[in-house]
MMTF fields as JSON, N, C-alpha, C and O atoms, coordinates in Angstrom:
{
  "mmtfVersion": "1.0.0",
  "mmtfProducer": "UNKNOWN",
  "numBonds": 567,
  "numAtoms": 568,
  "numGroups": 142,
  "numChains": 1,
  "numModels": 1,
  "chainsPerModel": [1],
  "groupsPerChain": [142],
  "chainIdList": ["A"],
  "bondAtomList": [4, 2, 8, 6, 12, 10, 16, 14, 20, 18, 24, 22, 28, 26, 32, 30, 36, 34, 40, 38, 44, 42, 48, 46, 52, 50, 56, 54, 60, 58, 64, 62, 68, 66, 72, 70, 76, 74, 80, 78, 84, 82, 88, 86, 92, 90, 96, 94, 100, 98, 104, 102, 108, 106, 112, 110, 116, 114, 120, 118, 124, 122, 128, 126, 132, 130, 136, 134, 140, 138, 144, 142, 148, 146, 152, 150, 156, 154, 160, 158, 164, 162, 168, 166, 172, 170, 176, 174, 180, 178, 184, 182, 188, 186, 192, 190, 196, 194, 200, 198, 204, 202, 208, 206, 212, 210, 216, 214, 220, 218, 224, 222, 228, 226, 232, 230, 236, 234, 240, 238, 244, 242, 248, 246, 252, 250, 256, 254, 260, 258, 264, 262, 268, 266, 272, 270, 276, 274, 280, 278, 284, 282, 288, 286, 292, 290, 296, 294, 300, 298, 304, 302, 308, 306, 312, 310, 316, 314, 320, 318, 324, 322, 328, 326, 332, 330, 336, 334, 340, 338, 344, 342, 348, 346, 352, 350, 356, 354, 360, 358, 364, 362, 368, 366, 372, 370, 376, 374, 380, 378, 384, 382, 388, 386, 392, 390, 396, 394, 400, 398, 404, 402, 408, 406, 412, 410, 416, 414, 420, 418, 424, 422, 428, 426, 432, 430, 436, 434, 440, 438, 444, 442, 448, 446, 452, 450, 456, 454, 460, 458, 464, 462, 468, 466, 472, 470, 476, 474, 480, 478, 484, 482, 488, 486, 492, 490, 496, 494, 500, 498, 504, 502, 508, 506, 512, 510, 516, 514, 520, 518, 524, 522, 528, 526, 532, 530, 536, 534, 540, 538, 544, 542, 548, 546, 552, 550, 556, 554, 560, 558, 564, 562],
  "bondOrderList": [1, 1, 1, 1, 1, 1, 1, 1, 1, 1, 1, 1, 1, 1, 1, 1, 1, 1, 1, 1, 1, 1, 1, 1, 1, 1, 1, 1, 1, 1, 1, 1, 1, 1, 1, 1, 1, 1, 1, 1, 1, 1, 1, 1, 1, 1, 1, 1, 1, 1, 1, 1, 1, 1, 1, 1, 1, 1, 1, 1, 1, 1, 1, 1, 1, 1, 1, 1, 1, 1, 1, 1, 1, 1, 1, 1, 1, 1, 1, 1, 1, 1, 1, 1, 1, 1, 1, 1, 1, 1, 1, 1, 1, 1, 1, 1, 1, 1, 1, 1, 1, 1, 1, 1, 1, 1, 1, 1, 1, 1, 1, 1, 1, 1, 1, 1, 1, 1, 1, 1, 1, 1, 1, 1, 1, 1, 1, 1, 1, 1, 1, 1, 1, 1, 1, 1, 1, 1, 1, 1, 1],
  "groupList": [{"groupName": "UNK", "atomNameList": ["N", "CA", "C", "O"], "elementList": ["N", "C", "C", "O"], "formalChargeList": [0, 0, 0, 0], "bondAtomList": [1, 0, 2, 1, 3, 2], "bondOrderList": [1, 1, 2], "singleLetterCode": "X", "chemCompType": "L-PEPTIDE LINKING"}],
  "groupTypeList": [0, 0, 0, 0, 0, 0, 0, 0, 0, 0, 0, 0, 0, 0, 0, 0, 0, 0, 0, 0, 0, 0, 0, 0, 0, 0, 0, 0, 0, 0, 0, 0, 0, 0, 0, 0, 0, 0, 0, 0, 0, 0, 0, 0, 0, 0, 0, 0, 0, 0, 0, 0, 0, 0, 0, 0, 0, 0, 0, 0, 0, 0, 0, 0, 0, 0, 0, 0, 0, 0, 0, 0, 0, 0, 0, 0, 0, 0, 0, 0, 0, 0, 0, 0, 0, 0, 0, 0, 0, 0, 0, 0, 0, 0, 0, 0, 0, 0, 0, 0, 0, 0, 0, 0, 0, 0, 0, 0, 0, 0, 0, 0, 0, 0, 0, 0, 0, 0, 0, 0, 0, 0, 0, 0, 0, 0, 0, 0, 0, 0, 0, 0, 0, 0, 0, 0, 0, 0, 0, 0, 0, 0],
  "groupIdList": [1, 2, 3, 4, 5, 6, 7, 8, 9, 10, 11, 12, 13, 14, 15, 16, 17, 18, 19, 20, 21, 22, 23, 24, 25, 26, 27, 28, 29, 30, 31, 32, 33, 34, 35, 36, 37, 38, 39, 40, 41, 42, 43, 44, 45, 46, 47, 48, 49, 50, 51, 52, 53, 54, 55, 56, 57, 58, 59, 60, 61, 62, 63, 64, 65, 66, 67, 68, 69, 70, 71, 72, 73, 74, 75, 76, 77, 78, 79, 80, 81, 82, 83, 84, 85, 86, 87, 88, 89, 90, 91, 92, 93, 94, 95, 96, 97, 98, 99, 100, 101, 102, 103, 104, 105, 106, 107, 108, 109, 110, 111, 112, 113, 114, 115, 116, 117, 118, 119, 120, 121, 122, 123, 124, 125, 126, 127, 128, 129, 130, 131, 132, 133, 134, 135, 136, 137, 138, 139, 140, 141, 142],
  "secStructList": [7, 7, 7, 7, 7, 6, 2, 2, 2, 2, 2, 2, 2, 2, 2, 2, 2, 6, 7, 7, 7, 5, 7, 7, 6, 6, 1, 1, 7, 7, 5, 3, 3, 1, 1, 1, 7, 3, 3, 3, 3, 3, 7, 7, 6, 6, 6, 6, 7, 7, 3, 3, 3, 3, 3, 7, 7, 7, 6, 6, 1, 7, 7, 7, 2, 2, 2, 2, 2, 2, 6, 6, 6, 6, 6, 6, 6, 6, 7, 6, 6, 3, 3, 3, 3, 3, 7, 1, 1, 7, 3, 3, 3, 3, 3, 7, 7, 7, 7, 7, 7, 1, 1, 7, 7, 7, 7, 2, 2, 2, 2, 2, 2, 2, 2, 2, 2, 2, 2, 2, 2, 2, 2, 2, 2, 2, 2, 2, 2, 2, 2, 2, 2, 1, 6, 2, 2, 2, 2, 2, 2, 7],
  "xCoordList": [110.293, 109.452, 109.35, 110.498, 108.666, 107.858, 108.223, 107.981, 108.775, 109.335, 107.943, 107.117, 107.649, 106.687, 107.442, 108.479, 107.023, 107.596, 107.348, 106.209, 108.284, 108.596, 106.714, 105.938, 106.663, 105.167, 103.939, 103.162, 103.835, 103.232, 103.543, 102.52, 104.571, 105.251, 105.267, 105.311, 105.208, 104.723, 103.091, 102.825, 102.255, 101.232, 100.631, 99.924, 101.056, 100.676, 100.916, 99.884, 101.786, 102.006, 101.258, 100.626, 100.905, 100.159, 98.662, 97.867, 98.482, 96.892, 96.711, 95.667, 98.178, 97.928, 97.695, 96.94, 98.132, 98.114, 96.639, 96.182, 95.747, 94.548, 95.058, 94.23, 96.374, 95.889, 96.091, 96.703, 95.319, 94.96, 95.568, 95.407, 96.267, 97.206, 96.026, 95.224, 95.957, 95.529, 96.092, 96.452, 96.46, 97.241, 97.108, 95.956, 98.03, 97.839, 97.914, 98.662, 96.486, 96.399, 98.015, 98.791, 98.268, 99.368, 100.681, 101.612, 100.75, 102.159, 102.104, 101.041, 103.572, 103.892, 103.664, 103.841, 103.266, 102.836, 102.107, 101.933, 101.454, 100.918, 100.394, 101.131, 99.007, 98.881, 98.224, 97.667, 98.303, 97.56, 97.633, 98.305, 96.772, 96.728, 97.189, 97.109, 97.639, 98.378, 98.789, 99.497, 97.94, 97.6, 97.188, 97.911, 96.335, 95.461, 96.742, 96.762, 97.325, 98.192, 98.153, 97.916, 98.289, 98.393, 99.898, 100.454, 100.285, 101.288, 101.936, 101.07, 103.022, 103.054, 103.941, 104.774, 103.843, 104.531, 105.276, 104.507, 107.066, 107.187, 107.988, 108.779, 107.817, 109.178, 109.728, 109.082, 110.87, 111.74, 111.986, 112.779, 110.89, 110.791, 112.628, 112.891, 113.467, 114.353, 115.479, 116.058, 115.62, 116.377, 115.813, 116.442, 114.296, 113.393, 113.649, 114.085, 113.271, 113.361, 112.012, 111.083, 112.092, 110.866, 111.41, 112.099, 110.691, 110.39, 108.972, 107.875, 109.285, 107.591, 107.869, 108.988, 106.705, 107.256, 106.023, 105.13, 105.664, 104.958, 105.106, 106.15, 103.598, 103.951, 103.743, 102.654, 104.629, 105.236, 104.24, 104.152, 103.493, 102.553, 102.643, 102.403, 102.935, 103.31, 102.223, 101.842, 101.858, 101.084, 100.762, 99.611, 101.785, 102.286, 102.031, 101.377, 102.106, 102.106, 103.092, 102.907, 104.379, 105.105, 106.898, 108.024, 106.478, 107.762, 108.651, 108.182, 109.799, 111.173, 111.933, 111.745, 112.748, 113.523, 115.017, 115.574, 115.054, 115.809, 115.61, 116.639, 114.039, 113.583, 113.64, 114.351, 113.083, 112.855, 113.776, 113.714, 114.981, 116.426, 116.824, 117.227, 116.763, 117.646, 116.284, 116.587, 115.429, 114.388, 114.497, 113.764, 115.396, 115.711, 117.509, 118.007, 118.065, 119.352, 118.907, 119.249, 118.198, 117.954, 116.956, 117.304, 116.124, 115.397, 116.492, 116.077, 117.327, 118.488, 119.413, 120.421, 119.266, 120.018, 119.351, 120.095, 118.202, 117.19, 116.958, 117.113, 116.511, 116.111, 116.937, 116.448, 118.013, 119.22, 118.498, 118.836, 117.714, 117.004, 116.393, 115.727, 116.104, 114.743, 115.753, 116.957, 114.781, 115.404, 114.205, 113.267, 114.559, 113.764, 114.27, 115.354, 113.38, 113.394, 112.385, 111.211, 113.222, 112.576, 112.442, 113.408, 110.613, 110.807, 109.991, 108.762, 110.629, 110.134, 108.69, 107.53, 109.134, 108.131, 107.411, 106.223, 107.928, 106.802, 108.198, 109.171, 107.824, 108.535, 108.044, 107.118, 108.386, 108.619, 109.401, 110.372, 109.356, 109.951, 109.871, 108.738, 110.818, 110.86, 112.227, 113.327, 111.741, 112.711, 113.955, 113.823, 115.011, 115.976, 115.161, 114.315, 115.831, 115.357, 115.547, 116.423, 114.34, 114.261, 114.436, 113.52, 115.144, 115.896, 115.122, 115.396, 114.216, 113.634, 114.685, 115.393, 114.857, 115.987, 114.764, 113.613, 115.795, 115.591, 114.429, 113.636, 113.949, 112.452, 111.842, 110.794, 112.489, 111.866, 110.776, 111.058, 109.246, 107.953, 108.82, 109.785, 107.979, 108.202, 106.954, 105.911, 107.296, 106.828, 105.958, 106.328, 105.133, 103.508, 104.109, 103.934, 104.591, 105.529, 106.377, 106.575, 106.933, 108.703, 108.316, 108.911, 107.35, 106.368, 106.069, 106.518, 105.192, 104.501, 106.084, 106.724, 106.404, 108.037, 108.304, 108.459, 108.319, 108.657, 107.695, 107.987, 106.773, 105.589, 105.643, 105.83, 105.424, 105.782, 106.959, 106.9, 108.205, 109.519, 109.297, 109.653, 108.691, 108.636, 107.433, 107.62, 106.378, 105.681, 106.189, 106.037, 106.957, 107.579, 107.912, 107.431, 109.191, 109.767, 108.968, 109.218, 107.985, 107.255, 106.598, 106.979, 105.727, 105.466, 106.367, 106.116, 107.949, 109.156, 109.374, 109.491, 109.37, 110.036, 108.312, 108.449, 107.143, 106.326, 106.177, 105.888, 106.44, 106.681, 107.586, 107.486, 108.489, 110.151, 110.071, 110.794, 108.672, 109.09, 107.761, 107.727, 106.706, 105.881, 106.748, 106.685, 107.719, 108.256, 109.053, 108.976, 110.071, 110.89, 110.196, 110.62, 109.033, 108.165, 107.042, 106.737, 106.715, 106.257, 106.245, 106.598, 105.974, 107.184, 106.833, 107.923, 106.312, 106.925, 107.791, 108.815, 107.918, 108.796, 110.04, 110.912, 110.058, 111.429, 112.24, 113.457, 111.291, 111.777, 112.668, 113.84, 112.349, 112.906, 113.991, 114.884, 113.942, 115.175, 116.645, 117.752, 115.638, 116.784, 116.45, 117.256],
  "yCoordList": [103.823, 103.767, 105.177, 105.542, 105.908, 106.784, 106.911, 105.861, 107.711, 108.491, 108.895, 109.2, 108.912, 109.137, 109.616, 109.103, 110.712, 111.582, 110.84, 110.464, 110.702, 109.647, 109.558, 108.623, 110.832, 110.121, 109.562, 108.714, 109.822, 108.956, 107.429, 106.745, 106.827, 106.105, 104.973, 103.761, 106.093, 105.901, 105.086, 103.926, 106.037, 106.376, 104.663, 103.801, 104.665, 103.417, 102.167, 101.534, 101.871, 100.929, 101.104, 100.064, 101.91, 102.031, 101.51, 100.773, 102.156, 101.795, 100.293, 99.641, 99.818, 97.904, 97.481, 96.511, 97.932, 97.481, 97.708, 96.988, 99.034, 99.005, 99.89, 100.159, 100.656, 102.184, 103.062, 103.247, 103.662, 104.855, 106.387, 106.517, 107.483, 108.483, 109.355, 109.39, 110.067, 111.459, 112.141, 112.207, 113.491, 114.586, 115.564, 115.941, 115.942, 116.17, 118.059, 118.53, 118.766, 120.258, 121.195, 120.985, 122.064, 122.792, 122.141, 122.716, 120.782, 120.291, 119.54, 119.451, 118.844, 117.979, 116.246, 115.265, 116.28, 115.577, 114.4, 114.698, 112.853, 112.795, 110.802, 109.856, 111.036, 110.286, 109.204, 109.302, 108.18, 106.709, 106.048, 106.419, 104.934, 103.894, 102.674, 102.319, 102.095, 100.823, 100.088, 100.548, 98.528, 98.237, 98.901, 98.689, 99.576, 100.909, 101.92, 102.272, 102.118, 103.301, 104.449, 104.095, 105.54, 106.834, 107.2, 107.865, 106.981, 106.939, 108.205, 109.061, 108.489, 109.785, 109.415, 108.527, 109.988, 109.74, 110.784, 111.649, 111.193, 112.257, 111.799, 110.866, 112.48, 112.061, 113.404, 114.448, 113.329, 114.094, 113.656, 112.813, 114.65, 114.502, 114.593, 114.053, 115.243, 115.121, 114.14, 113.38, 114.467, 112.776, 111.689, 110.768, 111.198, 109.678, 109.011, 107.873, 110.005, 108.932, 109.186, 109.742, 108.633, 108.553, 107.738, 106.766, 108.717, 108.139, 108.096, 108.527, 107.586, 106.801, 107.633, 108.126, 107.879, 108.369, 108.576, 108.579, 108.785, 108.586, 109.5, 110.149, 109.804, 110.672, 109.966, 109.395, 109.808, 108.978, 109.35, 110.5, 108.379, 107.888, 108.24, 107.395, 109.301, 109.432, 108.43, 108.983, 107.497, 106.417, 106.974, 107.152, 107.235, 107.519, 108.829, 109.044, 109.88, 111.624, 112.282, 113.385, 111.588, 111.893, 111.59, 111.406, 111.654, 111.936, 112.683, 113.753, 112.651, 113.631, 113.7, 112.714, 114.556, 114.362, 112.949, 112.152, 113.405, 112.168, 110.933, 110.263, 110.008, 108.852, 108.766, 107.91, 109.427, 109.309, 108.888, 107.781, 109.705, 109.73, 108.539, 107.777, 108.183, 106.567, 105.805, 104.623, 105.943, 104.483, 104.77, 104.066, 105.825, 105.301, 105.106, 105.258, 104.855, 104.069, 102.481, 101.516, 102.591, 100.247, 100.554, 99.384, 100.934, 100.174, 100.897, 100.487, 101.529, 101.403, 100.373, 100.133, 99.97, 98.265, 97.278, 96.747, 97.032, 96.143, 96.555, 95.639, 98.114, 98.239, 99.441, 100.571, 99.234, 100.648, 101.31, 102.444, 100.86, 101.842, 102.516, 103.072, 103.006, 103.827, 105.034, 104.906, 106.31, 106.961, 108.169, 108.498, 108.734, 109.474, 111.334, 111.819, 111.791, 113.525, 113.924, 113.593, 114.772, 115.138, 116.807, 117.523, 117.25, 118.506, 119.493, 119.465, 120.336, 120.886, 120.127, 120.494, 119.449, 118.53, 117.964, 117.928, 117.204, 116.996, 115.502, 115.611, 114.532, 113.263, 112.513, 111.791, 112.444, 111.476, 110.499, 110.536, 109.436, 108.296, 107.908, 107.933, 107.604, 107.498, 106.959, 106.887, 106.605, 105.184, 106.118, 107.342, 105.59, 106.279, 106.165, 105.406, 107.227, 108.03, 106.136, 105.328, 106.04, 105.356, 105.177, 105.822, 104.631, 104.89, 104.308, 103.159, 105.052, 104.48, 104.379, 105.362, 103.05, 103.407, 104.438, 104.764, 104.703, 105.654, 105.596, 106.452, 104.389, 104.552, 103.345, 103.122, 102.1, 101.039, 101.361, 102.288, 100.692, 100.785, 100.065, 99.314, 100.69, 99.848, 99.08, 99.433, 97.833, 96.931, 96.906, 97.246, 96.55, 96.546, 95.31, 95.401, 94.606, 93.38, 93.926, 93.592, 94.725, 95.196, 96.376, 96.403, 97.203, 98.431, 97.926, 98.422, 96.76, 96.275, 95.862, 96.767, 94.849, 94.953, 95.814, 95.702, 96.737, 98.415, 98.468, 97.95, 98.943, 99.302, 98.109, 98.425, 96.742, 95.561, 95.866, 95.808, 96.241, 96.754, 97.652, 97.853, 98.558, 99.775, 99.456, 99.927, 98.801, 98.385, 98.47, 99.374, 97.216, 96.196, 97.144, 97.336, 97.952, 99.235, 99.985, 99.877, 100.771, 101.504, 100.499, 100.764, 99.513, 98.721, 98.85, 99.283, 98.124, 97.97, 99.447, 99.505, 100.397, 101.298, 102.163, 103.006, 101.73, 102.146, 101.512, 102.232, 100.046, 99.273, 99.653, 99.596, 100.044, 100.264, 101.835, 102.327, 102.675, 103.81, 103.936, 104.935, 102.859, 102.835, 102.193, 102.731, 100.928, 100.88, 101.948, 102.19, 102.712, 103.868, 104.728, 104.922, 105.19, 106.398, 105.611, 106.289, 104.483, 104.314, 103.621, 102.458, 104.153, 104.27, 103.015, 102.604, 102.405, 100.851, 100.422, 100.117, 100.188, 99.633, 100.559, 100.279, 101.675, 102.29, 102.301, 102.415, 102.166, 101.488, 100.728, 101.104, 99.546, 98.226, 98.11, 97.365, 99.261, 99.218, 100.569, 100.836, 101.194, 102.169, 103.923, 104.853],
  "zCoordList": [54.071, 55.252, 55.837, 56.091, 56.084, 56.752, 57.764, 58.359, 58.501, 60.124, 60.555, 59.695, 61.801, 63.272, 63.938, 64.356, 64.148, 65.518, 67.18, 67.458, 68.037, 69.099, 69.934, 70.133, 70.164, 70.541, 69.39, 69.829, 68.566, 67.868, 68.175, 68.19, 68.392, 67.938, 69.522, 69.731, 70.264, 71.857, 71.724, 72.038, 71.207, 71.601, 70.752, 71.275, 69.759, 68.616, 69.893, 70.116, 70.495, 71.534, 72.24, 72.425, 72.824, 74.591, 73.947, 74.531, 72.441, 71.794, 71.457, 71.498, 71.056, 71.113, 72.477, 72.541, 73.624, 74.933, 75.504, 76.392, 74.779, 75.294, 76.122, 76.992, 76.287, 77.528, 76.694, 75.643, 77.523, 76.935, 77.747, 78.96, 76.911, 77.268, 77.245, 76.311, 78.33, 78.565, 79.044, 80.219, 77.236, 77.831, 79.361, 79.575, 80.283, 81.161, 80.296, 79.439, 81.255, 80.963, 81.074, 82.007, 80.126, 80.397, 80.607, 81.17, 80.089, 80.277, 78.941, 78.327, 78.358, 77.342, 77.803, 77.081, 79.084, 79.622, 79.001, 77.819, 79.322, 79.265, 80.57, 80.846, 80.922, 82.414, 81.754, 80.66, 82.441, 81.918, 83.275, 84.237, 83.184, 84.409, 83.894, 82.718, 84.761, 84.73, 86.228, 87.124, 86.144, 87.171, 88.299, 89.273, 88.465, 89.091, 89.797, 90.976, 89.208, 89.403, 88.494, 87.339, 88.624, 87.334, 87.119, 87.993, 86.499, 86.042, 85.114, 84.929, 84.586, 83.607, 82.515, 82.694, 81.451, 80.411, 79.827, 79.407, 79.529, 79.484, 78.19, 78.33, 76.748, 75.82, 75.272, 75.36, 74.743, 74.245, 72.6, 72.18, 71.691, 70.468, 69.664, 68.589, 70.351, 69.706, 69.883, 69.107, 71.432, 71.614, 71.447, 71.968, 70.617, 70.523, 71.881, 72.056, 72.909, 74.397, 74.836, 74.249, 76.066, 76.886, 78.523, 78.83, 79.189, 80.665, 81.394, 81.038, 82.26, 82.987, 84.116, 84.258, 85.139, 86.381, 86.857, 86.011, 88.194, 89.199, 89.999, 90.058, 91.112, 92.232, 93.409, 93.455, 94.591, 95.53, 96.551, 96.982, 96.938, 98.3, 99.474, 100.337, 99.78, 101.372, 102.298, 103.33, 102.14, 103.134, 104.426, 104.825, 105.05, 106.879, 106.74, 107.761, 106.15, 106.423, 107.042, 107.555, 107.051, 107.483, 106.716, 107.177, 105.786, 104.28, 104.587, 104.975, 104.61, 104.777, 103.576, 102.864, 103.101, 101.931, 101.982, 101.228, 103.383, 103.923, 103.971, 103.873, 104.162, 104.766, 102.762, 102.234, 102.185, 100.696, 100.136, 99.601, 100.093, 99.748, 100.033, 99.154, 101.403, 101.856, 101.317, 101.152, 101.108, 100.307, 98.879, 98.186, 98.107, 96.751, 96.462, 95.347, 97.335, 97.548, 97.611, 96.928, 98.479, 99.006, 97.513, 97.356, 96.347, 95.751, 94.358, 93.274, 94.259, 93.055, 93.546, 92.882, 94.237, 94.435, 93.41, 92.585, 93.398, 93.287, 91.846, 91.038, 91.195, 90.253, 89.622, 89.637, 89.144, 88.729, 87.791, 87.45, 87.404, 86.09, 86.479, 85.606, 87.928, 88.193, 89.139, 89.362, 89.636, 90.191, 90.567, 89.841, 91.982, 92.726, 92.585, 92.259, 92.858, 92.907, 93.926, 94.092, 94.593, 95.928, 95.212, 94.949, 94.946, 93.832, 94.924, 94.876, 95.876, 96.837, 97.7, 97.889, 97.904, 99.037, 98.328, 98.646, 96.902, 95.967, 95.493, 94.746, 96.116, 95.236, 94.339, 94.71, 93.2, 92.401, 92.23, 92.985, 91.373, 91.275, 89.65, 89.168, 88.897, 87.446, 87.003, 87.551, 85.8, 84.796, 84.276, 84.3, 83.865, 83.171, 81.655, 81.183, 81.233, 79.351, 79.058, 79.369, 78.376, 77.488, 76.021, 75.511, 75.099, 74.008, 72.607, 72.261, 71.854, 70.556, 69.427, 69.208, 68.563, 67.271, 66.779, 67.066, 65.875, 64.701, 64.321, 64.713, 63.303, 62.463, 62.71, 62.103, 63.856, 64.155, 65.084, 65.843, 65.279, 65.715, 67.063, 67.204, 67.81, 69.757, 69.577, 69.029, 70.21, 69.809, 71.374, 72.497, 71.054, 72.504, 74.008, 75.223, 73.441, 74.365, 75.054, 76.222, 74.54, 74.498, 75.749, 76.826, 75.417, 76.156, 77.297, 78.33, 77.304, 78.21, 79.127, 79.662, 79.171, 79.709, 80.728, 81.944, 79.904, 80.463, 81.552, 82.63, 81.406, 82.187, 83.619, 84.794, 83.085, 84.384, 85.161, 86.389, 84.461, 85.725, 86.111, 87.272, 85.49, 86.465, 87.56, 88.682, 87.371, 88.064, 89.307, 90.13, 89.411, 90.106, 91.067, 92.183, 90.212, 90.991, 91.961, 93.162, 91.515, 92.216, 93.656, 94.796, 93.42, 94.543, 95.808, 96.933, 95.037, 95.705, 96.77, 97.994, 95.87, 96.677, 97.671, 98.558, 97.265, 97.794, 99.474, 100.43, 99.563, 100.768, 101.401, 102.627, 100.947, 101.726, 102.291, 103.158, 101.338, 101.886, 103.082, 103.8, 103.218, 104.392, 105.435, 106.54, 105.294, 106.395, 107.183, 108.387, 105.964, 106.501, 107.65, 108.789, 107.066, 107.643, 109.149, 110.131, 109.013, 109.947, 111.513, 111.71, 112.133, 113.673, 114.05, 114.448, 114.154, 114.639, 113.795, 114.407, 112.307, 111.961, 112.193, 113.016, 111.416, 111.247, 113.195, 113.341, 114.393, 115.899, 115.328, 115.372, 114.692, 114.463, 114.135, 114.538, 112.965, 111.893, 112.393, 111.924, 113.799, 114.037, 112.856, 112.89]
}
């Protein structure tokens, strides 16, 4: 059987699912939509991993590294696989390295999976971080 280098191997799944990867300019990057979100796709040809990740909604306009920080503590309760970066006033939100065997195909189900928890995730921590930031609620919550 024939070895595929990890994005190939990526890319063959996302093409059974019907999304479609567009390399992002000047990066190894690459962006897709899923459930109207843009999403990013980052892999590591030598470790056969891959992570998902996102750029975080400031809703309210009023984002702190702090309000961020404590809204990805309450949603690594809920979803341990995911995890936030506060990248000079620039947050993201993204999956732990995802792990391909060796020369087995990722299977479009198995992908899709993926893509639905992280979903989930992002929603999750997108609500929690409009309540944080916006002043009637976060009144509420102290």
């Amino acid at each position: 059987m024939a070895t595929t280098n990890t994005f190939n191997r990526l890319k063959t799944a996302f093409d059974l699912l019907g999304i479609t990867l567009e390399p992002v300019e000047g990066t190894k990057l690459h962006q897709f939509e899923y459930e109207s979100f843009p999403f990013y796709l980052s892999h590591n040809e030598g470790a056969r991993s891959f992570f998902l990740f996102v750029d975080v909604i400031d809703a309210n306009g009023n984002l702190t590294e702090e309000a961020f920080n404590d809204t990805i503590e309450i949603v690594a309760e809920y979803h341990p696989s995911t995890c936030g970066l506060w990248r000079d006033g620039e947050p993201i939100f993204y999956t732990q390295p995802h792990q391909l065997p060796p020369r087995a195909k990722l299977k479009p189900e198995v992908l899709e999976q993926m893509l639905e928890d992280f979903h989930e995730a992002v929603l999750f921590m997108q609500g929690n971080l409009f309540i944080m930031t916006d002043d009637y609620f976060s009144s509420l919550i102290g």
